[in-house]
Every structure is written in structure tokens, then in C-alpha cells.
Short mmCIF file of C-alpha atoms and ligand atoms in Angstrom, two decimals:
data_model
loop_
_atom_site.label_atom_id
_atom_site.label_comp_id
_atom_site.label_asym_id
_atom_site.label_seq_id
_atom_site.Cartn_x
_atom_site.Cartn_y
_atom_site.Cartn_z
CA MET J 1 29.13 89.71 97.14
CA GLN J 2 27.00 89.99 94.03
CA LEU J 3 25.87 93.45 92.90
CA LYS J 4 22.37 91.98 92.58
CA THR J 5 22.20 91.39 96.35
CA LEU J 6 22.87 95.09 96.92
CA VAL J 7 20.39 96.28 94.29
CA ASP J 8 17.70 94.03 95.77
CA ALA J 9 18.44 95.32 99.27
CA VAL J 10 18.14 98.94 98.07
CA ALA J 11 14.78 98.18 96.47
CA GLU J 12 13.55 96.51 99.63
CA VAL J 13 14.65 99.46 101.77
CA ALA J 14 12.96 101.89 99.39
CA SER J 15 9.65 100.05 99.65
CA THR J 16 9.79 99.90 103.44
CA ARG J 17 8.25 102.81 105.32
CA SER J 18 9.45 102.51 108.88
CA ARG J 19 12.86 103.94 109.68
CA THR J 20 13.55 101.15 112.20
CA ALA J 21 12.70 98.49 109.64
CA LYS J 22 14.97 100.15 107.05
CA ILE J 23 17.82 100.16 109.57
CA GLU J 24 17.29 96.47 110.34
CA LEU J 25 17.27 95.57 106.65
CA LEU J 26 20.46 97.51 105.97
CA ALA J 27 22.17 96.13 109.08
CA SER J 28 21.49 92.54 108.08
CA PHE J 29 22.70 93.38 104.58
CA LEU J 30 25.93 94.95 105.92
CA ARG J 31 26.66 91.85 107.99
CA GLN J 32 26.84 89.81 104.77
CA VAL J 33 29.30 92.14 102.99
CA GLU J 34 32.88 90.88 102.93
CA PRO J 35 35.29 93.42 104.49
CA GLU J 36 37.11 94.03 101.17
CA ASP J 37 33.79 95.01 99.50
CA LEU J 38 32.61 97.30 102.28
CA ARG J 39 33.92 100.55 100.76
CA THR J 40 32.28 99.86 97.39
CA ALA J 41 29.05 98.72 99.06
CA ILE J 42 28.74 101.91 101.14
CA GLY J 43 29.51 104.03 98.06
CA LEU J 44 26.81 102.27 96.04
CA LEU J 45 24.31 102.62 98.88
CA VAL J 46 24.76 106.34 99.45
CA GLY J 47 25.22 107.03 95.75
CA LYS J 48 28.74 108.45 95.98
CA PRO J 49 31.55 106.45 94.41
CA PRO J 50 34.32 106.20 97.06
CA GLN J 51 36.74 107.27 94.30
CA GLY J 52 35.02 110.69 94.03
CA ARG J 53 33.90 111.96 90.64
CA LEU J 54 34.23 109.49 87.82
CA GLY J 55 34.17 112.00 84.95
CA VAL J 56 31.30 110.31 83.10
CA GLY J 57 28.39 112.30 81.64
CA ALA J 58 24.81 111.22 81.00
CA ARG J 59 25.23 110.99 77.25
CA GLY J 60 28.47 109.03 77.49
CA LEU J 61 26.72 106.57 79.75
CA GLN J 62 23.53 106.24 77.72
CA ALA J 63 25.52 105.01 74.72
CA HIS J 64 26.46 101.88 76.62
CA ARG J 65 22.98 101.00 77.80
CA GLN J 66 21.50 99.63 74.55
CA ARG J 67 21.89 96.06 75.72
CA ALA J 68 21.83 94.46 79.16
CA ALA J 69 22.88 91.07 80.52
CA ASP J 70 20.04 88.57 81.13
CA ARG J 71 21.65 87.07 84.21
CA PRO J 72 23.39 88.81 87.13
CA THR J 73 27.11 87.97 87.27
CA LEU J 74 28.76 91.19 88.46
CA GLY J 75 30.38 91.21 91.88
CA LEU J 76 30.99 94.30 94.02
CA GLY J 77 34.72 93.75 93.43
CA ASP J 78 34.20 94.12 89.65
CA VAL J 79 32.33 97.39 90.19
CA GLY J 80 35.06 98.71 92.52
CA GLU J 81 37.73 97.90 89.91
CA ALA J 82 35.81 99.60 87.09
CA PHE J 83 35.28 102.71 89.27
CA ASP J 84 39.02 102.79 90.06
CA THR J 85 39.86 102.69 86.35
CA LEU J 86 37.35 105.43 85.53
CA ALA J 87 38.60 107.69 88.33
CA GLU J 88 42.26 107.18 87.48
CA ALA J 89 41.95 107.66 83.69
CA SER J 90 43.55 110.95 82.72
CA GLY J 91 45.51 112.53 79.89
CA PRO J 92 45.68 111.34 76.28
CA GLY J 93 43.83 108.11 75.67
CA SER J 94 41.66 108.51 78.76
CA THR J 95 38.47 108.91 76.70
CA ALA J 96 39.03 105.51 75.10
CA VAL J 97 39.85 103.91 78.45
CA ARG J 98 36.68 105.36 79.99
CA ALA J 99 34.52 104.23 77.07
CA SER J 100 35.81 100.66 77.10
CA THR J 101 35.56 100.41 80.90
CA LEU J 102 31.97 101.68 80.86
CA ALA J 103 31.09 99.41 77.93
CA GLY J 104 32.44 96.37 79.80
CA LEU J 105 30.68 97.26 83.04
CA MET J 106 27.31 98.03 81.48
CA ALA J 107 27.33 94.98 79.18
CA SER J 108 27.78 92.68 82.18
CA ALA J 109 24.97 94.34 84.18
CA THR J 110 21.29 93.44 84.11
CA ARG J 111 18.74 96.19 83.48
CA SER J 112 18.09 96.88 87.17
CA GLU J 113 21.82 96.79 87.94
CA GLN J 114 22.44 99.26 85.09
CA ASP J 115 19.80 101.59 86.51
CA HIS J 116 21.45 101.60 89.90
CA LEU J 117 24.99 102.00 88.52
CA ALA J 118 23.88 104.85 86.27
CA ARG J 119 22.33 106.74 89.18
CA VAL J 120 25.51 106.38 91.24
CA ILE J 121 27.86 107.26 88.37
CA LEU J 122 25.84 110.38 87.51
CA GLY J 123 25.41 111.42 91.13
CA ASP J 124 21.63 111.19 90.81
CA VAL J 125 20.88 109.46 94.11
CA ARG J 126 19.01 111.30 96.83
CA SER J 127 21.44 110.33 99.50
CA GLY J 128 20.85 112.79 102.36
CA ALA J 129 18.22 110.80 104.22
CA LEU J 130 19.82 107.46 103.43
CA GLU J 131 23.18 108.45 104.92
CA GLY J 132 21.62 108.97 108.34
CA ILE J 133 19.84 105.63 108.16
CA LEU J 134 22.95 103.87 106.92
CA THR J 135 25.06 105.33 109.74
CA ASP J 136 22.64 103.86 112.26
CA ALA J 137 22.61 100.57 110.34
CA VAL J 138 26.42 100.42 110.59
CA ALA J 139 26.07 100.82 114.36
CA ALA J 140 23.48 98.03 114.51
CA ALA J 141 25.53 95.70 112.27
CA ALA J 142 28.70 96.31 114.28
CA GLY J 143 26.98 96.24 117.68
CA GLN J 144 28.40 99.68 118.54
CA PRO J 145 26.49 102.60 120.15
CA LYS J 146 24.95 104.73 117.40
CA GLU J 147 26.07 108.02 118.99
CA LEU J 148 29.68 106.82 118.74
CA VAL J 149 29.31 105.76 115.12
CA ARG J 150 27.67 109.08 114.21
CA ARG J 151 30.46 111.00 115.91
CA ALA J 152 33.16 108.95 114.15
CA ALA J 153 31.48 109.44 110.76
CA MET J 154 31.29 113.18 111.37
CA LEU J 155 34.90 113.51 112.54
CA THR J 156 36.39 111.40 109.76
CA GLY J 157 33.92 112.64 107.13
CA ASP J 158 34.11 109.10 105.76
CA LEU J 159 31.27 106.66 106.40
CA ALA J 160 33.01 103.79 104.59
CA GLU J 161 36.12 104.06 106.77
CA THR J 162 33.93 104.44 109.85
CA ALA J 163 32.03 101.31 108.87
CA ARG J 164 35.29 99.40 108.38
CA ARG J 165 36.55 100.38 111.83
CA ALA J 166 33.19 99.81 113.51
CA MET J 167 32.78 96.34 111.98
CA ALA J 168 36.39 95.48 112.91
CA GLY J 169 35.50 96.25 116.53
CA ASP J 170 37.86 99.27 116.90
CA ASP J 171 37.33 101.58 119.87
CA LEU J 172 35.55 104.45 118.10
CA GLN J 173 35.83 106.66 121.18
CA ARG J 174 39.50 107.04 120.31
CA ILE J 175 38.76 108.68 116.99
CA GLY J 176 39.53 112.34 117.65
CA LEU J 177 40.67 115.03 115.29
CA THR J 178 43.97 114.55 113.54
CA PRO J 179 45.66 117.63 112.12
CA GLY J 180 46.08 116.79 108.43
CA VAL J 181 42.71 114.97 108.21
CA PRO J 182 39.95 117.46 107.30
CA VAL J 183 36.55 117.39 109.07
CA LEU J 184 33.17 118.59 107.86
CA PRO J 185 32.64 122.24 108.82
CA MET J 186 29.95 123.41 111.23
CA LEU J 187 27.08 125.17 109.41
CA ALA J 188 24.74 128.03 110.25
CA SER J 189 20.95 128.35 110.14
CA THR J 190 19.27 131.61 109.11
CA ALA J 191 17.35 134.34 110.94
CA ALA J 192 15.72 137.46 109.54
CA THR J 193 17.02 139.89 112.16
CA ALA J 194 19.83 140.25 114.68
CA ALA J 195 17.28 140.20 117.53
CA GLU J 196 15.75 136.95 116.29
CA ALA J 197 19.22 135.38 116.09
CA ILE J 198 20.21 136.46 119.61
CA ALA J 199 16.91 135.12 120.94
CA ALA J 200 18.00 131.67 119.72
CA THR J 201 21.64 131.79 120.79
CA GLY J 202 21.65 133.73 124.11
CA ARG J 203 25.12 134.84 125.17
CA SER J 204 26.81 135.11 121.81
CA SER J 205 29.82 135.94 119.75
CA VAL J 206 28.38 138.24 117.07
CA GLU J 207 30.77 138.17 114.12
CA HIS J 208 31.11 139.83 110.74
CA LYS J 209 30.09 137.49 107.92
CA LEU J 210 32.67 137.86 105.17
CA ASP J 211 31.63 137.08 101.61
CA GLY J 212 34.59 134.91 100.65
CA ALA J 213 35.28 131.19 100.73
CA ARG J 214 35.38 128.92 103.75
CA LEU J 215 38.82 127.59 104.51
CA GLN J 216 39.89 124.93 107.01
CA VAL J 217 43.60 125.20 107.66
CA HIS J 218 45.66 122.45 109.29
CA ARG J 219 49.23 122.51 110.52
CA THR J 220 51.45 119.70 111.81
CA GLY J 221 55.05 120.60 112.49
CA ASP J 222 56.11 122.87 109.61
CA GLU J 223 53.53 121.58 107.19
CA VAL J 224 50.31 123.48 106.41
CA TRP J 225 47.26 122.30 104.40
CA ALA J 226 44.14 124.20 103.35
CA TYR J 227 40.77 122.62 102.54
CA THR J 228 37.54 123.97 101.03
CA ARG J 229 34.16 123.49 102.68
CA SER J 230 33.72 120.27 100.71
CA LEU J 231 37.15 119.16 101.98
CA ALA J 232 39.08 119.50 98.70
CA ASP J 233 42.78 120.18 99.29
CA ILE J 234 43.64 123.60 97.81
CA THR J 235 46.92 124.17 99.64
CA ALA J 236 48.81 124.86 96.40
CA ARG J 237 46.42 127.70 95.47
CA VAL J 238 46.66 129.66 98.71
CA PRO J 239 50.38 130.37 99.39
CA GLU J 240 49.55 133.60 101.30
CA VAL J 241 47.36 131.66 103.73
CA VAL J 242 50.01 128.98 104.16
CA ALA J 243 52.61 131.64 105.00
CA THR J 244 50.27 133.36 107.49
CA VAL J 245 49.45 130.14 109.33
CA ALA J 246 53.05 128.88 109.30
CA ALA J 247 53.97 131.88 111.48
CA PHE J 248 51.29 131.29 114.19
CA PRO J 249 52.17 129.91 117.66
CA GLY J 250 50.17 127.00 119.15
CA GLY J 251 51.75 123.77 117.88
CA ASP J 252 49.65 121.50 115.67
CA LEU J 253 46.52 123.35 114.54
CA ILE J 254 43.10 123.04 112.94
CA LEU J 255 41.58 126.46 112.23
CA ASP J 256 38.30 127.46 110.62
CA GLY J 257 38.02 130.72 108.69
CA GLU J 258 37.18 132.64 105.56
CA THR J 259 39.47 133.84 102.77
CA LEU J 260 38.96 136.83 100.47
CA THR J 261 40.90 138.57 97.72
CA LEU J 262 42.01 142.10 98.46
CA ASP J 263 42.73 145.12 96.27
CA GLU J 264 46.02 146.97 96.56
CA ASP J 265 44.36 149.43 98.95
CA GLY J 266 43.31 146.52 101.16
CA SER J 267 39.57 146.62 100.39
CA ALA J 268 37.74 143.36 99.68
CA ARG J 269 37.08 142.51 96.03
CA PRO J 270 33.79 141.07 94.79
CA PHE J 271 33.11 137.48 95.70
CA GLN J 272 33.43 136.14 92.12
CA GLU J 273 37.06 137.28 92.08
CA SER J 274 37.91 135.44 95.28
CA MET J 275 36.47 132.34 93.65
CA SER J 276 38.50 132.70 90.50
CA ARG J 277 41.67 133.18 92.58
CA LEU J 278 40.91 129.81 94.18
CA SER J 279 40.04 128.04 90.93
CA SER J 280 42.57 125.91 89.09
CA HIS J 281 43.40 128.61 86.50
CA GLY J 282 44.02 131.25 89.20
CA GLY J 283 43.09 134.95 89.15
CA GLU J 284 44.12 138.40 90.27
CA GLY J 285 44.59 139.88 93.72
CA SER J 286 46.20 138.62 96.88
CA LEU J 287 44.37 136.50 99.42
CA ALA J 288 43.83 137.45 103.03
CA VAL J 289 42.36 135.19 105.68
CA TRP J 290 40.40 135.72 108.91
CA PHE J 291 39.72 132.99 111.46
CA PHE J 292 36.61 132.48 113.55
CA ASP J 293 37.20 129.09 115.20
CA VAL J 294 39.82 126.64 116.37
CA LEU J 295 39.25 122.86 116.54
CA HIS J 296 42.67 121.74 117.67
CA ALA J 297 45.60 123.65 119.19
CA GLU J 298 48.12 123.69 122.00
CA GLY J 299 48.19 119.90 122.08
CA ARG J 300 44.47 119.17 122.41
CA THR J 301 41.24 118.71 120.46
CA LEU J 302 38.81 121.53 121.32
CA ILE J 303 35.56 120.64 119.54
CA ASP J 304 33.80 119.57 122.72
CA GLU J 305 34.75 122.82 124.51
CA PRO J 306 32.32 125.79 124.49
CA LEU J 307 32.93 128.51 121.90
CA GLU J 308 33.93 130.88 124.71
CA THR J 309 36.95 128.67 125.50
CA ARG J 310 37.78 128.12 121.83
CA ARG J 311 37.72 131.86 121.14
CA ALA J 312 40.13 132.56 123.99
CA VAL J 313 42.57 130.03 122.49
CA LEU J 314 41.94 131.38 118.98
CA ALA J 315 42.76 134.95 120.02
CA ARG J 316 46.12 133.81 121.42
CA ILE J 317 46.99 132.06 118.18
CA VAL J 318 45.78 134.23 115.30
CA GLY J 319 46.23 137.75 116.73
CA ASP J 320 44.97 140.36 114.26
CA ARG J 321 43.67 137.62 111.91
CA LEU J 322 40.70 137.16 114.30
CA ILE J 323 37.33 137.88 112.68
CA ARG J 324 35.77 141.17 113.85
CA GLY J 325 32.80 141.15 116.19
CA ALA J 326 31.64 141.43 119.79
CA GLU J 327 30.48 139.20 122.64
CA THR J 328 27.01 140.13 123.88
CA SER J 329 23.50 138.94 124.74
CA VAL J 330 21.88 142.32 124.04
CA PRO J 331 19.88 142.53 120.77
CA GLY J 332 20.80 146.23 120.29
CA GLU J 333 24.51 145.38 120.48
CA ALA J 334 24.11 142.62 117.89
CA GLN J 335 22.28 145.08 115.62
CA ARG J 336 25.19 147.51 116.04
CA VAL J 337 27.64 144.82 114.85
CA LEU J 338 25.35 144.13 111.87
CA ASP J 339 25.28 147.85 110.94
CA ASP J 340 29.03 148.00 111.32
CA ALA J 341 29.50 144.91 109.10
CA LEU J 342 27.23 146.25 106.37
CA ALA J 343 28.94 149.66 106.48
CA ALA J 344 32.25 147.84 105.96
CA GLY J 345 30.79 146.14 102.86
CA GLN J 346 30.35 142.72 104.47
CA GLU J 347 27.46 140.38 103.84
CA GLY J 348 25.95 140.34 107.34
CA ILE J 349 26.69 138.68 110.67
CA VAL J 350 26.90 135.21 112.15
CA VAL J 351 25.60 135.00 115.72
CA LYS J 352 27.04 132.09 117.72
CA SER J 353 26.17 130.72 121.13
CA LEU J 354 29.23 131.07 123.40
CA ASP J 355 28.17 127.91 125.26
CA ALA J 356 28.02 125.60 122.25
CA PRO J 357 30.59 122.98 121.14
CA TYR J 358 31.75 122.70 117.53
CA ALA J 359 29.16 120.50 115.79
CA ALA J 360 31.12 119.34 112.74
CA GLY J 361 29.03 118.78 109.65
CA ARG J 362 25.81 119.96 111.25
CA ARG J 363 23.49 122.89 110.72
CA GLY J 364 21.84 123.86 113.99
CA ASN J 365 20.64 126.83 115.99
CA ASN J 366 23.97 127.49 117.69
CA TRP J 367 25.23 129.40 114.67
CA VAL J 368 22.70 131.73 113.08
CA LYS J 369 23.44 133.93 110.07
CA VAL J 370 21.68 137.21 109.38
CA LYS J 371 21.91 138.60 105.85
CA PRO J 372 19.72 141.55 104.84
CA VAL J 373 19.16 140.36 101.27
CA TYR J 374 17.26 137.15 100.95
CA THR J 375 19.53 134.57 99.42
CA TYR J 376 18.74 130.89 99.16
CA ASP J 377 20.60 127.84 97.97
CA LEU J 378 18.43 126.04 95.42
CA VAL J 379 18.93 123.11 93.07
CA VAL J 380 18.77 123.34 89.27
CA LEU J 381 16.18 120.91 87.88
CA GLY J 382 16.10 121.92 84.20
CA ILE J 383 17.22 124.62 81.77
CA GLU J 384 15.54 126.25 78.80
CA TRP J 385 17.33 126.98 75.55
CA GLY J 386 17.98 130.72 75.13
CA SER J 387 16.73 132.83 72.25
CA GLY J 388 17.95 136.00 70.51
CA ARG J 389 21.40 136.89 71.76
CA ARG J 390 21.34 133.78 73.91
CA ALA J 391 20.39 131.34 71.12
CA GLY J 392 22.35 128.11 71.40
CA THR J 393 22.99 128.52 75.11
CA LEU J 394 21.25 126.91 78.05
CA SER J 395 19.82 130.01 79.68
CA ASN J 396 16.70 130.03 81.87
CA ILE J 397 17.26 127.75 84.85
CA HIS J 398 14.46 125.98 86.74
CA LEU J 399 14.92 126.16 90.48
CA GLY J 400 13.90 123.61 93.09
CA ALA J 401 13.75 123.71 96.89
CA ARG J 402 14.40 120.60 98.95
CA ASP J 403 11.42 118.64 100.21
CA PRO J 404 12.96 116.23 102.74
CA GLU J 405 9.65 114.85 104.01
CA GLY J 406 8.04 114.59 100.58
CA ARG J 407 5.16 116.93 101.45
CA PHE J 408 4.80 117.94 97.79
CA GLY J 409 6.33 114.97 95.98
CA GLU J 410 8.83 112.25 96.61
CA PRO J 411 10.64 112.35 100.01
CA GLY J 412 14.12 113.80 99.56
CA GLY J 413 13.09 115.30 96.21
CA PHE J 414 12.90 118.88 95.00
CA VAL J 415 9.91 121.13 94.39
CA MET J 416 10.07 123.73 91.64
CA VAL J 417 9.68 127.29 92.95
CA GLY J 418 10.70 129.50 90.03
CA LYS J 419 13.01 130.19 87.12
CA THR J 420 15.62 132.78 86.28
CA PHE J 421 17.91 133.90 83.46
CA LYS J 422 19.13 136.98 85.38
CA GLY J 423 22.47 137.66 87.02
CA MET J 424 24.41 135.54 84.53
CA THR J 425 27.58 136.89 83.00
CA ASP J 426 28.67 135.62 79.56
CA GLU J 427 31.17 133.46 81.33
CA ILE J 428 28.51 131.91 83.57
CA LEU J 429 26.33 131.28 80.49
CA ARG J 430 29.16 129.49 78.72
CA TRP J 431 29.95 127.52 81.83
CA GLN J 432 26.37 126.49 82.54
CA THR J 433 25.70 125.46 78.94
CA GLU J 434 28.58 123.01 79.09
CA HIS J 435 28.00 121.95 82.69
CA PHE J 436 24.30 121.14 82.31
CA ALA J 437 24.65 119.42 78.94
CA ALA J 438 26.71 116.78 80.74
CA LEU J 439 23.98 116.32 83.39
CA GLU J 440 21.10 115.91 80.95
CA THR J 441 18.49 113.34 81.94
CA GLY J 442 15.84 114.13 79.34
CA ARG J 443 14.75 116.47 76.51
CA THR J 444 11.62 118.58 76.44
CA GLU J 445 10.28 121.08 73.95
CA TRP J 446 11.77 123.94 76.00
CA GLY J 447 15.15 122.49 76.90
CA ILE J 448 16.55 119.73 79.06
CA THR J 449 15.98 118.26 82.49
CA VAL J 450 19.09 117.54 84.51
CA ALA J 451 20.21 115.43 87.46
CA PRO J 452 19.47 117.55 90.58
CA THR J 453 23.09 117.86 91.64
CA THR J 454 23.96 121.53 91.09
CA VAL J 455 23.35 124.08 93.83
CA VAL J 456 22.99 127.74 92.94
CA GLU J 457 22.74 130.68 95.33
CA ILE J 458 19.78 132.83 94.32
CA ALA J 459 18.92 136.33 95.52
CA ILE J 460 15.20 137.22 95.62
CA ASP J 461 13.07 140.17 96.67
CA GLY J 462 10.57 137.86 98.33
CA VAL J 463 8.05 135.17 97.48
CA GLN J 464 4.42 135.07 96.46
CA ARG J 465 1.63 132.52 96.56
CA SER J 466 1.45 130.40 93.44
CA SER J 467 -1.16 128.11 91.98
CA ARG J 468 1.25 127.06 89.23
CA TYR J 469 4.01 125.49 91.32
CA PRO J 470 3.28 122.40 93.42
CA GLY J 471 4.70 123.90 96.65
CA GLY J 472 2.25 126.84 96.43
CA VAL J 473 5.06 129.36 96.49
CA ALA J 474 6.97 131.24 93.75
CA LEU J 475 10.14 133.35 93.93
CA ARG J 476 9.93 137.06 93.13
CA PHE J 477 12.71 138.63 91.05
CA ALA J 478 15.07 135.71 91.33
CA ARG J 479 18.63 136.23 90.13
CA VAL J 480 21.79 134.15 90.23
CA LYS J 481 24.25 135.22 92.85
CA ARG J 482 26.66 132.37 92.31
CA TYR J 483 26.92 128.68 91.57
CA ARG J 484 27.98 126.67 94.59
CA THR J 485 30.50 124.55 92.73
CA GLY J 486 34.26 124.13 92.76
CA ALA J 487 36.05 125.55 95.80
CA ASP J 488 32.73 126.78 97.16
CA GLU J 489 30.71 123.63 96.58
CA LYS J 490 27.46 122.87 98.38
CA ALA J 491 25.67 119.54 98.11
CA PRO J 492 21.98 119.31 97.12
CA ALA J 493 21.28 117.86 100.57
CA GLU J 494 22.32 121.27 101.98
CA ALA J 495 19.95 123.27 99.78
CA ASP J 496 17.18 125.32 101.40
CA THR J 497 13.82 123.64 101.96
CA ILE J 498 10.36 124.37 100.64
CA ASP J 499 9.26 125.04 104.22
CA THR J 500 11.87 127.80 104.59
CA LEU J 501 10.47 129.50 101.47
CA ARG J 502 6.85 128.96 102.49
CA ALA J 503 7.62 130.57 105.86
CA LEU J 504 8.31 133.81 103.93
CA LEU J 505 4.69 133.91 102.79
CA ARG J 506 3.73 134.95 106.29
P1 AMP Q 1 26.15 130.30 103.95
O1 AMP Q 1 27.20 129.89 102.94
O2 AMP Q 1 25.27 131.39 103.49
O3 AMP Q 1 25.43 129.08 104.52
O4 AMP Q 1 26.89 130.95 105.21
C1 AMP Q 1 27.84 130.26 105.97
C2 AMP Q 1 29.21 130.60 105.45
O5 AMP Q 1 29.57 131.93 105.79
C3 AMP Q 1 30.31 129.78 106.09
O6 AMP Q 1 30.43 128.52 105.47
C4 AMP Q 1 31.54 130.64 105.85
O7 AMP Q 1 32.07 130.37 104.57
C5 AMP Q 1 30.98 132.06 105.81
N1 AMP Q 1 31.38 132.92 106.94
C6 AMP Q 1 31.81 134.19 106.84
N2 AMP Q 1 32.08 134.71 108.04
C7 AMP Q 1 31.79 133.77 108.96
C8 AMP Q 1 31.85 133.71 110.38
N3 AMP Q 1 32.23 134.75 111.12
N4 AMP Q 1 31.48 132.57 110.97
C9 AMP Q 1 31.06 131.49 110.24
N5 AMP Q 1 30.99 131.48 108.90
C10 AMP Q 1 31.34 132.61 108.26
#
């Protein structure tokens, strides 16, 4: 298939309002894609190259966009090959390989094709909403029930592979969990108090919320793998965890938990240190791990079982590596666990309905976190150049909240709610200067605007009404808690919404 056909389809979908009509358009498009192009097509539609990151920055790309082809000739196969080359280039000579591959690709693309390719390559596509629509379009194109296709996409974490199997007429019901194949983790919503959380979840497991990094650990036979929350394999960096899990009973396993670095006296170290232990250059301290869920054990997949059942299995398997907490439906009891967690230096609690299944990849009201400081995940939209001691660095970051419905701008866009240059160590400053320079989309008199792809966790004292920002709300005393990148990555589609912040005005 020609790339032009895809670009035209995307434009048509974008200018169509009704969700049903969008699904029909995408379904009829998908039916025309040859099976060997399906992976590339899905990647180009959702704005994520199937090869993962391509290692190309905005400036590197811009250099190859001086000229464009007058006629469309590129096929999806050509794009797939170029992406493969970009993703595989490494070591000496890789810069030249990247440059010539990009030059070739861009020179053969028309202006509108270049625009689309650039957005995908730079990760500048607002894909959250489109992924849901595309999943339903796959179901329609393949003539399979949409619930089944959604479930398969969630369990495999791979829409392209799901589409391939659905279109080939495979029985999607048979897709279960496979130890060794990571699945998207279940996510929590937020409540202000323990009582509010319990009101939503009823009979609950009220658990300490540890301030470490999420870890999904798999075991088949003697082999153990560990994955981050964005499903990157970090087995080689967590030998202590591998040794712990290798000794558990229970046969093939999939466990969900949190890892932290400990001091010699066994107390938890600050979060930043856990992150550096998990990064590629390594850090100090030894890792410990606590588990709060089990998805597969003792010969069966458990995600459709209630948490109560999963916890009983979990306790048999992990012993003293079970996260601390209590089972209760009494608000006062939940508050007691929260006090206990805070006294132990933990971040807060997660309150979980004992009746609920494991909803992989979804944020719902069956897991509710309660943290006494307000922290929010926001997206960086721009950065100002620093002055004085910070001259030459990119310092003051502009923060945006997600606006899925487009109440204050474009649907799926971000609304600015504040700025901050606080909470940044010298190392963070160095890192962000380099990181954001590569994401530049434009220059202004104060600094640069960037592709909205970086999530940062921000602590605030509250919010106030604002006539300056379009969402009518501004952060008070915002400071950086941490960037959600690397082992702890969060996607922009998971950032907090403008409505969540506006709710604090009340
Ligand atoms: P947040 O990152 O603020 O959305 O909070 C959810 C994260 O808290 C999860 O992804 C885990 O990394 C972490 N966490 C710590 N303790 C627990 C727990 N008991 N249950 C679930 N998540 C936990």
C-alpha cells in the first residue's frame, strides 16, 4: 500500500466528528492493508513506530525537510525498512547511517507525507484517543467481537500483533497470559482521603504505597525476567530480585510489585536513588522487592479472579515479601494503615477492592491511591532559558494538563497550568537541557517549545483560579518531584487531566 493512502485516511478520520464514522473509515482502510504492511500501518496510525524509539531528534529531522517530492511514490514497505534501519543503527558510523536513511526517506516523501512521518518519528502524535478507536476498527475490519479484541490488545500489549491475529481469524479467546510475555500493569485512580477511597472500593485490601519503581516479574522453569511499568526488560539490572523470585514456590509465575533500594540498616533510600540503581549506569545500595499481586501461578492465569483469591495465592508464594497492609471495609481502619505507612516513611496507601479482577492497562476505581501531598503527572510543553547561575541551561519548565475532550483547546491536547524551576538538582538541569533540546519544535523569545512527550511528577501546595491560563486554574508552589522517564516512564496519555486540577478549586 502507498503511504499516501494512509495519510489521506488519517486526514479524513481527523475531520470526521462521530466516533462510529471514524471507526468505519479506519475499518475500511484496514481491510485494504496487505498483511505484511499491517505492523507498519498500525504504527503510523497510532504514532508509535513498531520498532520503538528511532533515536532521531527534531533538529536532525528538520535538516532533511528542505525539499519534498512532488508525487507520492513511497510504499508502507519502504517506510518499514527505513524505520528498521534507523532503529538498528548503533555504534560507530551510526550517525551517518541515520542521516542517509532519513535523507532518503524524506526526499521521497511529499510535503504531507513528510509531516506525518515527522510526527511519528518525533513521537508527537496524540495517540491516546486514537488507539481506542483503532482497536474497535480492528474488530470491525476482522469481524471479531470488540470486547475480545480489546482484551487481546490489553493482554499482549501489542495492537499490531492483535490486529494480525484478528485479521487472520485466530481465536482471540485463547490469548491468555504467557509467563515471559509482559502485560500492561493495572493503574490506580486518586482520592484525597482514606475514607473517600474506601467509599469507592468497599471491602478492600488497604496496602502501603512504597515510593520505588513498579516491577513485573515473570518466571518460567528456572528463568526469571523483570519488566518496568512501560514493559522494558531490566532483568540484568535487578539480580537481587531475580534471586528472590527464583526461590519462590508456585511454578510458572507473573507477579506485580515494587522495588526499592535499601541502606545497610534496611531503611528505604530516597526514590531518586532507587531510580539510579535501575538506570543503565547503575548506582549504590541493594534492591529489595515487595509484591502486591499475582497474575499467573500454580498452573493458571488469575487475572479474572477477584483480588481476594489472588491475595490468598500471593501469600502462599511470596511469604514475607508480601506488601504490608490490612483487609477491611471500615474507614477508620484504612486511616490507621495510612498513619502506619506514613510513620514508616512510605508515600501513602493504595486501597483496592477485594472483589475486583486485575484490569491490565486500565486506570479505574478498583484501585485508589491516597497520598497526603498533592502530586500530579503533567506534560512539559516548553522551557525557558535560565539566567544567572543557570545561564545556558533550559530551566523553567512549562507544565500542561491533559484535556482529552478538548474543553479548552484541541481534543487530546494539553492545557498550560503553570511553570516551575524548583526541585531540580544540577544533574536534572543538565539532563533536561540535553533532553529537551532534542525535542524542540520551535523557538520563542523566552526559550523553546517541545513535543509534548515528557511526563514530570510535580508536587504542589494547591491550585488557584487564574485568568492567565486557558484552563482557569494555576498551580501553587509547583516543584519537580521526578521525571517519569527511563525505568519509571509514564506516557503523556497517562498524565493528569485539567478536570482533576480544576476539581481542587472547590
Ligand atoms: P502513581 O505512580 O502515583 O500513579 O501510583 C501508582 C504506583 O504506585 C504503581 O504503579 C506502583 O509503582 C506504586 N505502588 C506502590 N505500592 C503499591 C501497592 N501496594 N499497590 C499498587 N501500586 C503500588
